Every structure is written in structure tokens, then in C-alpha cells.
């Protein structure tokens, strides 16, 4: 398995040398990300890696959303599922969990907008399911409640 340091070097290299036709390279990087990206501790490397990983998912989604929506949407789903898993880790740093929840809310809005722009009825069903599952997830985690005094106030990306 690839180490966080090695993966971060590869994604940094991709950013420095990227061209419009490098989606395949980025896909491989996104799909080979090490588990340490998701915590449980927050380090400078981990923080940079998770931000790059999420940005990569969004770049892949954006590059495919108009020509091939069925290939684009899974990158939003992948990002959402990883952020849900991170936010659900009881041993994860509270700031990492909070960061994940906030990004998850943004991804959900993006996914809803995307689904509602698609003409096929299947996408409208996906939109409804997305709303229901997001509401259930947020309620189960009580994340819209005010922060408690012991939850910290440090921010990451």
C-alpha cells in the first residue's frame, strides 16, 4: 500500500505538471489514496492530502459532468462516502470530523443541483434519495447542534 508521504508527492507532482488530458492519471491517484488520509489524527501532511484528494474528486466530476454524467456522479458519491466515514469515526480528531461534515454538506448541495439538471427521471429519484439519506445522516450525528465547550475551535482547511 502507498504511504501518505508517497501519495502526497505524486498528487503534488500531478498538480505541478497537469494538463487537460490527465484525467486517467488523476483517477488512479484518487482511487489509490492511503487510508491515513482519513485520520484519525490531523497532521499537516494529512490535512494537505485530504484537501488535494477532495479537490481531485471535484476536478474529475467537473471534467466529466456534461459529456458523461454517469461517470462523473460516482466521484461525488465517492467523496461523500469517504467524508461520511470520516465524520462517523468516533476516534477521529473532532476538527477533522467537523471539516468532513461541512464539506459533506457542500457536496450534497452540488449533487442535488447536478441531479436536478439531468433530464432523466432516474436522476430525480436519486435526488429524493439523496435528500432523505442526508437528513438521516445529519440527524444521526446531531451535527447541526451548537458546538460544545469541549469540542475545540481549531480549524483545518
Backbone as CSV, one residue per row, in Angstrom:
resi,resn,N_x,N_y,N_z,CA_x,CA_y,CA_z,C_x,C_y,C_z
1,UNK,0.842,-1.188,0.000,0.000,0.000,0.000,0.885,1.249,0.000
2,UNK,0.430,2.263,-0.646,1.173,3.508,-0.771,1.116,4.303,0.546
3,UNK,2.228,4.930,0.876,2.269,5.733,2.104,1.685,7.117,1.838
4,UNK,1.308,7.786,2.909,0.774,9.141,2.790,1.795,10.062,2.129
5,UNK,3.046,9.954,2.556,4.098,10.812,2.007,4.267,10.592,0.506
6,UNK,4.298,9.333,0.099,4.471,9.000,-1.312,3.273,9.476,-2.140
7,UNK,2.067,9.251,-1.620,0.871,9.683,-2.333,0.845,11.203,-2.471
8,UNK,1.220,11.890,-1.412,1.240,13.353,-1.433,2.255,13.870,-2.457
9,UNK,3.397,13.201,-2.569,4.383,13.576,-3.590,3.798,13.409,-4.992
10,UNK,3.089,12.297,-5.213,2.516,12.033,-6.535,1.417,13.030,-6.887
11,UNK,0.557,13.341,-5.935,-0.527,14.285,-6.230,0.031,15.698,-6.407
12,UNK,1.068,16.040,-5.641,1.716,17.342,-5.802,2.346,17.441,-7.187
13,UNK,2.990,16.364,-7.625,3.572,16.320,-8.963,2.481,16.472,-10.024
14,UNK,1.341,15.811,-9.803,0.236,15.940,-10.757,-0.206,17.400,-10.863
15,UNK,-0.341,18.070,-9.734,-0.749,19.480,-9.749,0.258,20.352,-10.499
16,UNK,1.536,20.075,-10.318,2.565,20.894,-10.959,2.659,20.655,-12.458
17,UNK,2.352,19.445,-12.892,2.540,19.083,-14.303,1.247,18.775,-15.048
18,UNK,0.120,19.046,-14.459,-1.152,18.618,-15.055,-1.436,19.312,-16.385
19,UNK,-2.174,18.554,-17.181,-2.671,19.055,-18.448,-4.142,18.656,-18.523
20,UNK,-4.847,19.219,-19.467,-6.281,18.967,-19.577,-6.619,17.499,-19.855
21,UNK,-5.688,16.731,-20.339,-5.967,15.349,-20.724,-5.453,14.322,-19.709
22,UNK,-5.274,14.728,-18.472,-4.700,13.816,-17.480,-5.725,13.275,-16.486
23,UNK,-6.972,13.147,-16.900,-7.993,12.614,-16.004,-7.675,11.187,-15.548
24,UNK,-7.137,10.381,-16.446,-6.840,8.989,-16.095,-5.789,8.915,-14.984
25,UNK,-4.772,9.735,-15.072,-3.738,9.779,-14.032,-4.341,10.222,-12.707
26,UNK,-5.171,11.241,-12.754,-5.810,11.727,-11.531,-6.741,10.670,-10.946
27,UNK,-7.477,9.974,-11.783,-8.356,8.903,-11.301,-7.563,7.850,-10.533
28,UNK,-6.434,7.449,-11.089,-5.598,6.446,-10.419,-5.125,6.946,-9.062
29,UNK,-4.751,8.213,-8.996,-4.312,8.789,-7.719,-5.454,8.825,-6.709
30,UNK,-6.614,9.241,-7.145,-7.772,9.323,-6.246,-8.136,7.939,-5.718
31,UNK,-8.115,6.961,-6.581,-8.517,5.610,-6.188,-7.439,4.857,-5.412
32,UNK,-6.219,5.381,-5.386,-5.139,4.708,-4.653,-4.740,5.454,-3.382
33,UNK,-5.551,6.389,-2.952,-5.221,7.186,-1.761,-5.098,6.290,-0.527
34,UNK,-4.095,6.539,0.301,-3.905,5.717,1.503,-4.961,6.024,2.571
35,UNK,-5.252,5.034,3.391,-6.254,5.193,4.452,-5.897,6.282,5.453
36,UNK,-4.617,6.569,5.609,-4.197,7.564,6.605,-4.675,8.977,6.262
37,UNK,-5.152,9.181,5.044,-5.737,10.482,4.689,-6.922,10.785,5.599
38,UNK,-7.615,9.754,6.015,-8.879,9.917,6.740,-8.712,9.959,8.252
39,UNK,-7.509,10.164,8.723,-7.298,10.317,10.170,-6.836,9.025,10.790
40,UNK,-6.956,8.899,12.080,-7.809,9.700,12.962,-7.190,11.026,13.419
41,UNK,-5.858,11.138,13.355,-5.244,12.399,13.782,-5.124,13.350,12.599
42,UNK,-5.034,14.627,12.926,-4.811,15.642,11.905,-3.348,16.061,11.976
43,UNK,-2.661,15.904,10.849,-1.288,16.382,10.725,-1.250,17.338,9.537
44,UNK,-0.147,18.029,9.386,-0.025,18.942,8.250,-0.118,18.174,6.929
45,UNK,0.574,17.030,6.852,0.535,16.225,5.625,-0.864,15.680,5.364
46,UNK,-1.491,15.174,6.415,-2.836,14.616,6.267,-3.812,15.691,5.823
47,UNK,-3.694,16.861,6.398,-4.585,17.969,6.062,-4.437,18.359,4.589
48,UNK,-3.209,18.433,4.124,-2.968,18.759,2.714,-3.481,17.635,1.813
49,UNK,-3.246,16.397,2.224,-3.647,15.249,1.413,-5.166,15.165,1.259
50,UNK,-5.900,15.358,2.342,-7.358,15.252,2.250,-7.928,16.375,1.388
51,UNK,-7.335,17.556,1.481,-7.785,18.677,0.647,-7.494,18.397,-0.831
52,UNK,-6.311,17.861,-1.134,-5.959,17.521,-2.518,-6.856,16.412,-3.049
53,UNK,-7.132,15.425,-2.198,-7.978,14.308,-2.609,-9.381,14.804,-2.960
54,UNK,-9.954,15.620,-2.094,-11.293,16.144,-2.353,-11.297,17.020,-3.611
55,UNK,-10.290,17.852,-3.759,-10.181,18.685,-4.952,-10.085,17.811,-6.203
56,UNK,-9.332,16.724,-6.119,-9.210,15.804,-7.252,-10.544,15.187,-7.631
57,UNK,-11.316,14.770,-6.636,-12.653,14.218,-6.909,-13.523,15.249,-7.618
58,UNK,-13.469,16.473,-7.134,-14.285,17.537,-7.729,-13.821,17.878,-9.143
59,UNK,-12.517,17.850,-9.371,-11.998,18.108,-10.722,-12.460,17.021,-11.700
60,UNK,-12.425,15.771,-11.254,-12.882,14.681,-12.112,-14.375,14.811,-12.398
61,UNK,-15.134,15.124,-11.375,-16.568,15.337,-11.562,-16.816,16.445,-12.590
62,UNK,-16.159,17.577,-12.407,-16.372,18.717,-13.304,-15.959,18.405,-14.745
63,UNK,-14.888,17.656,-14.907,-14.410,17.383,-16.267,-15.328,16.433,-17.030
64,UNK,-16.124,15.629,-16.317,-16.984,14.642,-16.974,-18.471,14.949,-16.892
65,UNK,-18.854,15.935,-16.112,-20.275,16.124,-15.791,-21.164,16.364,-17.005
66,UNK,-20.667,16.980,-18.053,-21.510,17.280,-19.217,-21.440,16.208,-20.295
67,UNK,-20.254,15.643,-20.516,-20.153,14.638,-21.572,-20.524,13.235,-21.089
68,UNK,-20.362,12.948,-19.804,-20.683,11.607,-19.310,-21.122,11.663,-17.844
69,UNK,-22.363,12.086,-17.597,-22.846,12.234,-16.224,-22.769,10.952,-15.396
70,UNK,-22.940,9.801,-16.042,-22.904,8.553,-15.281,-21.497,8.190,-14.813
71,UNK,-20.477,8.759,-15.429,-19.105,8.572,-14.945,-18.701,9.676,-13.977
72,UNK,-19.317,10.830,-14.107,-18.978,11.967,-13.241,-19.547,11.799,-11.837
73,UNK,-20.801,11.412,-11.758,-21.500,11.357,-10.474,-20.835,10.440,-9.444
74,UNK,-20.296,9.291,-9.837,-19.637,8.437,-8.836,-18.487,9.117,-8.084
75,UNK,-17.864,10.124,-8.684,-16.798,10.817,-7.957,-17.365,11.688,-6.836
76,UNK,-18.568,12.211,-7.032,-19.243,12.904,-5.924,-19.649,11.902,-4.852
77,UNK,-20.146,10.749,-5.285,-20.545,9.718,-4.330,-19.345,9.200,-3.534
78,UNK,-18.234,9.002,-4.211,-17.026,8.538,-3.535,-16.582,9.544,-2.482
79,UNK,-16.530,10.810,-2.866,-16.122,11.854,-1.923,-17.081,11.906,-0.737
80,UNK,-18.365,11.841,-1.012,-19.357,11.884,0.067,-19.218,10.691,1.006
81,UNK,-19.019,9.517,0.442,-18.920,8.326,1.294,-17.678,8.365,2.179
82,UNK,-16.568,8.838,1.637,-15.343,8.942,2.446,-15.507,9.981,3.550
83,UNK,-16.152,11.097,3.227,-16.365,12.125,4.244,-17.354,11.649,5.306
84,UNK,-18.372,10.898,4.899,-19.300,10.328,5.878,-18.575,9.367,6.811
85,UNK,-17.737,8.524,6.239,-16.986,7.567,7.061,-16.059,8.290,8.032
86,UNK,-15.411,9.340,7.564,-14.506,10.111,8.421,-15.279,10.800,9.535
87,UNK,-16.394,11.399,9.194,-17.212,12.094,10.191,-17.799,11.127,11.214
88,UNK,-17.917,9.870,10.844,-18.510,8.866,11.731,-17.493,8.161,12.620
89,UNK,-16.212,8.418,12.415,-15.172,7.775,13.228,-15.146,8.393,14.624
90,UNK,-15.537,7.667,15.639,-15.522,8.257,16.983,-14.112,8.606,17.469
91,UNK,-13.092,7.934,16.938,-11.726,8.220,17.397,-11.041,9.314,16.585
92,UNK,-11.704,9.777,15.524,-11.104,10.824,14.682,-11.092,12.153,15.422
93,UNK,-10.087,12.941,15.145,-9.975,14.286,15.697,-11.271,15.048,15.415
94,UNK,-11.777,15.748,16.407,-13.055,16.453,16.274,-13.022,17.481,15.144
95,UNK,-11.890,18.121,14.938,-11.792,19.107,13.861,-11.853,18.447,12.488
96,UNK,-11.295,17.251,12.367,-11.377,16.506,11.116,-12.824,16.089,10.856
97,UNK,-13.500,15.647,11.891,-14.907,15.267,11.749,-15.757,16.477,11.357
98,UNK,-15.499,17.607,11.986,-16.246,18.827,11.679,-15.981,19.274,10.238
99,UNK,-14.712,19.264,9.843,-14.338,19.627,8.470,-15.064,18.718,7.482
100,UNK,-15.083,17.419,7.773,-15.735,16.450,6.888,-17.229,16.720,6.774
101,UNK,-17.869,17.024,7.884,-19.308,17.311,7.866,-19.618,18.554,7.037
102,UNK,-18.818,19.573,7.197,-19.058,20.804,6.431,-18.880,20.563,4.937
103,UNK,-17.847,19.839,4.558,-17.625,19.542,3.139,-18.727,18.634,2.606
104,UNK,-19.181,17.722,3.439,-20.264,16.824,3.048,-21.532,17.616,2.720
105,UNK,-21.816,18.630,3.485,-22.992,19.456,3.196,-22.848,20.149,1.841
106,UNK,-21.669,20.648,1.539,-21.431,21.288,0.239,-21.556,20.274,-0.904
107,UNK,-21.011,19.079,-0.700,-21.106,18.046,-1.732,-22.552,17.634,-1.975
108,UNK,-23.335,17.588,-0.910,-24.740,17.215,-1.050,-25.486,18.242,-1.895
109,UNK,-25.234,19.504,-1.660,-25.860,20.559,-2.471,-25.428,20.422,-3.931
110,UNK,-24.146,20.202,-4.161,-23.641,20.033,-5.522,-24.300,18.827,-6.201
111,UNK,-24.416,17.730,-5.469,-25.042,16.526,-6.022,-26.518,16.764,-6.337
112,UNK,-27.213,17.474,-5.464,-28.625,17.781,-5.719,-28.785,18.659,-6.958
113,UNK,-27.952,19.664,-7.076,-28.004,20.526,-8.262,-27.750,19.707,-9.526
114,UNK,-26.757,18.847,-9.453,-26.419,18.006,-10.600,-27.599,17.106,-10.980
115,UNK,-28.158,16.408,-9.990,-29.288,15.503,-10.253,-30.473,16.256,-10.852
116,UNK,-30.757,17.419,-10.324,-31.906,18.192,-10.796,-31.702,18.781,-12.187
117,UNK,-30.469,18.834,-12.662,-30.184,19.322,-14.017,-30.292,18.218,-15.068
118,UNK,-30.387,16.978,-14.620,-30.444,15.858,-15.555,-31.891,15.626,-15.988
119,UNK,-32.117,15.355,-17.275,-33.488,15.218,-17.776,-34.166,13.874,-17.458
120,UNK,-33.392,12.838,-17.191,-33.977,11.521,-16.972,-34.620,11.423,-15.578
121,UNK,-35.720,10.678,-15.504,-36.465,10.518,-14.247,-35.629,9.833,-13.168
122,UNK,-34.715,8.968,-13.561,-33.865,8.279,-12.579,-33.102,9.275,-11.713
123,UNK,-32.698,10.378,-12.306,-31.929,11.376,-11.559,-32.806,12.083,-10.525
124,UNK,-34.086,12.234,-10.834,-34.989,12.851,-9.857,-35.184,11.920,-8.661
125,UNK,-35.252,10.625,-8.923,-35.331,9.647,-7.833,-34.053,9.684,-7.001
126,UNK,-32.927,9.800,-7.667,-31.641,9.893,-6.962,-31.624,11.132,-6.069
127,UNK,-32.156,12.221,-6.570,-32.217,13.462,-5.804,-33.041,13.275,-4.528
128,UNK,-34.181,12.633,-4.652,-35.041,12.381,-3.488,-34.335,11.487,-2.473
129,UNK,-33.703,10.426,-2.953,-32.977,9.520,-2.052,-31.814,10.237,-1.378
130,UNK,-31.154,11.100,-2.112,-30.028,11.861,-1.578,-30.477,12.764,-0.432
131,UNK,-31.588,13.444,-0.615,-32.124,14.309,0.441,-32.452,13.489,1.680
132,UNK,-33.171,12.391,1.487,-33.578,11.559,2.622,-32.374,10.997,3.375
133,UNK,-31.404,10.499,2.650,-30.239,9.905,3.324,-29.395,10.970,4.016
134,UNK,-29.292,12.144,3.422,-28.513,13.220,4.048,-29.186,13.694,5.341
135,UNK,-30.491,13.856,5.308,-31.220,14.273,6.511,-31.039,13.235,7.616
136,UNK,-31.153,11.965,7.277,-30.968,10.900,8.269,-29.552,10.901,8.828
137,UNK,-28.569,11.069,7.964,-27.177,11.073,8.410,-26.915,12.235,9.359
138,UNK,-27.353,13.419,8.979,-27.131,14.600,9.817,-27.858,14.470,11.154
139,UNK,-29.069,13.945,11.130,-29.825,13.767,12.374,-29.144,12.743,13.279
140,UNK,-28.642,11.679,12.687,-27.976,10.638,13.477,-26.713,11.158,14.150
141,UNK,-26.095,12.157,13.543,-24.851,12.701,14.089,-25.054,13.996,14.862
142,UNK,-26.273,14.498,14.888,-26.611,15.724,15.635,-25.603,16.835,15.363
143,UNK,-25.198,16.965,14.116,-24.104,17.893,13.824,-24.553,19.339,13.675
144,UNK,-25.818,19.580,13.533,-26.283,20.955,13.397,-26.508,21.619,14.742
145,UNK,-26.221,20.903,15.812,-26.326,21.494,17.141,-25.159,22.444,17.360
146,UNK,-25.335,23.428,18.265,-24.211,24.324,18.577,-23.032,23.532,19.134
147,UNK,-21.829,24.032,18.891,-20.617,23.372,19.392,-20.593,23.412,20.907
148,UNK,-20.131,22.353,21.479,-19.979,22.270,22.930,-18.624,22.860,23.320
149,UNK,-18.499,23.270,24.572,-17.255,23.897,25.031,-16.051,22.961,24.917
150,UNK,-16.286,21.658,24.939,-15.170,20.710,24.884,-14.889,20.202,23.467
151,UNK,-15.505,20.785,22.454,-15.304,20.327,21.084,-14.220,21.104,20.351
152,UNK,-13.585,22.020,21.023,-12.476,22.736,20.401,-12.938,23.812,19.438
153,UNK,-11.974,24.571,18.950,-12.302,25.613,17.986,-11.237,25.760,16.909
154,UNK,-10.301,24.830,16.853,-9.245,24.845,15.848,-9.830,24.502,14.480
155,UNK,-9.311,25.077,13.436,-9.812,24.855,12.077,-8.729,24.191,11.217
156,UNK,-9.180,23.348,10.301,-8.296,22.843,9.252,-8.916,23.245,7.934
157,UNK,-8.153,23.403,6.941,-8.565,23.844,5.591,-9.980,24.274,5.619
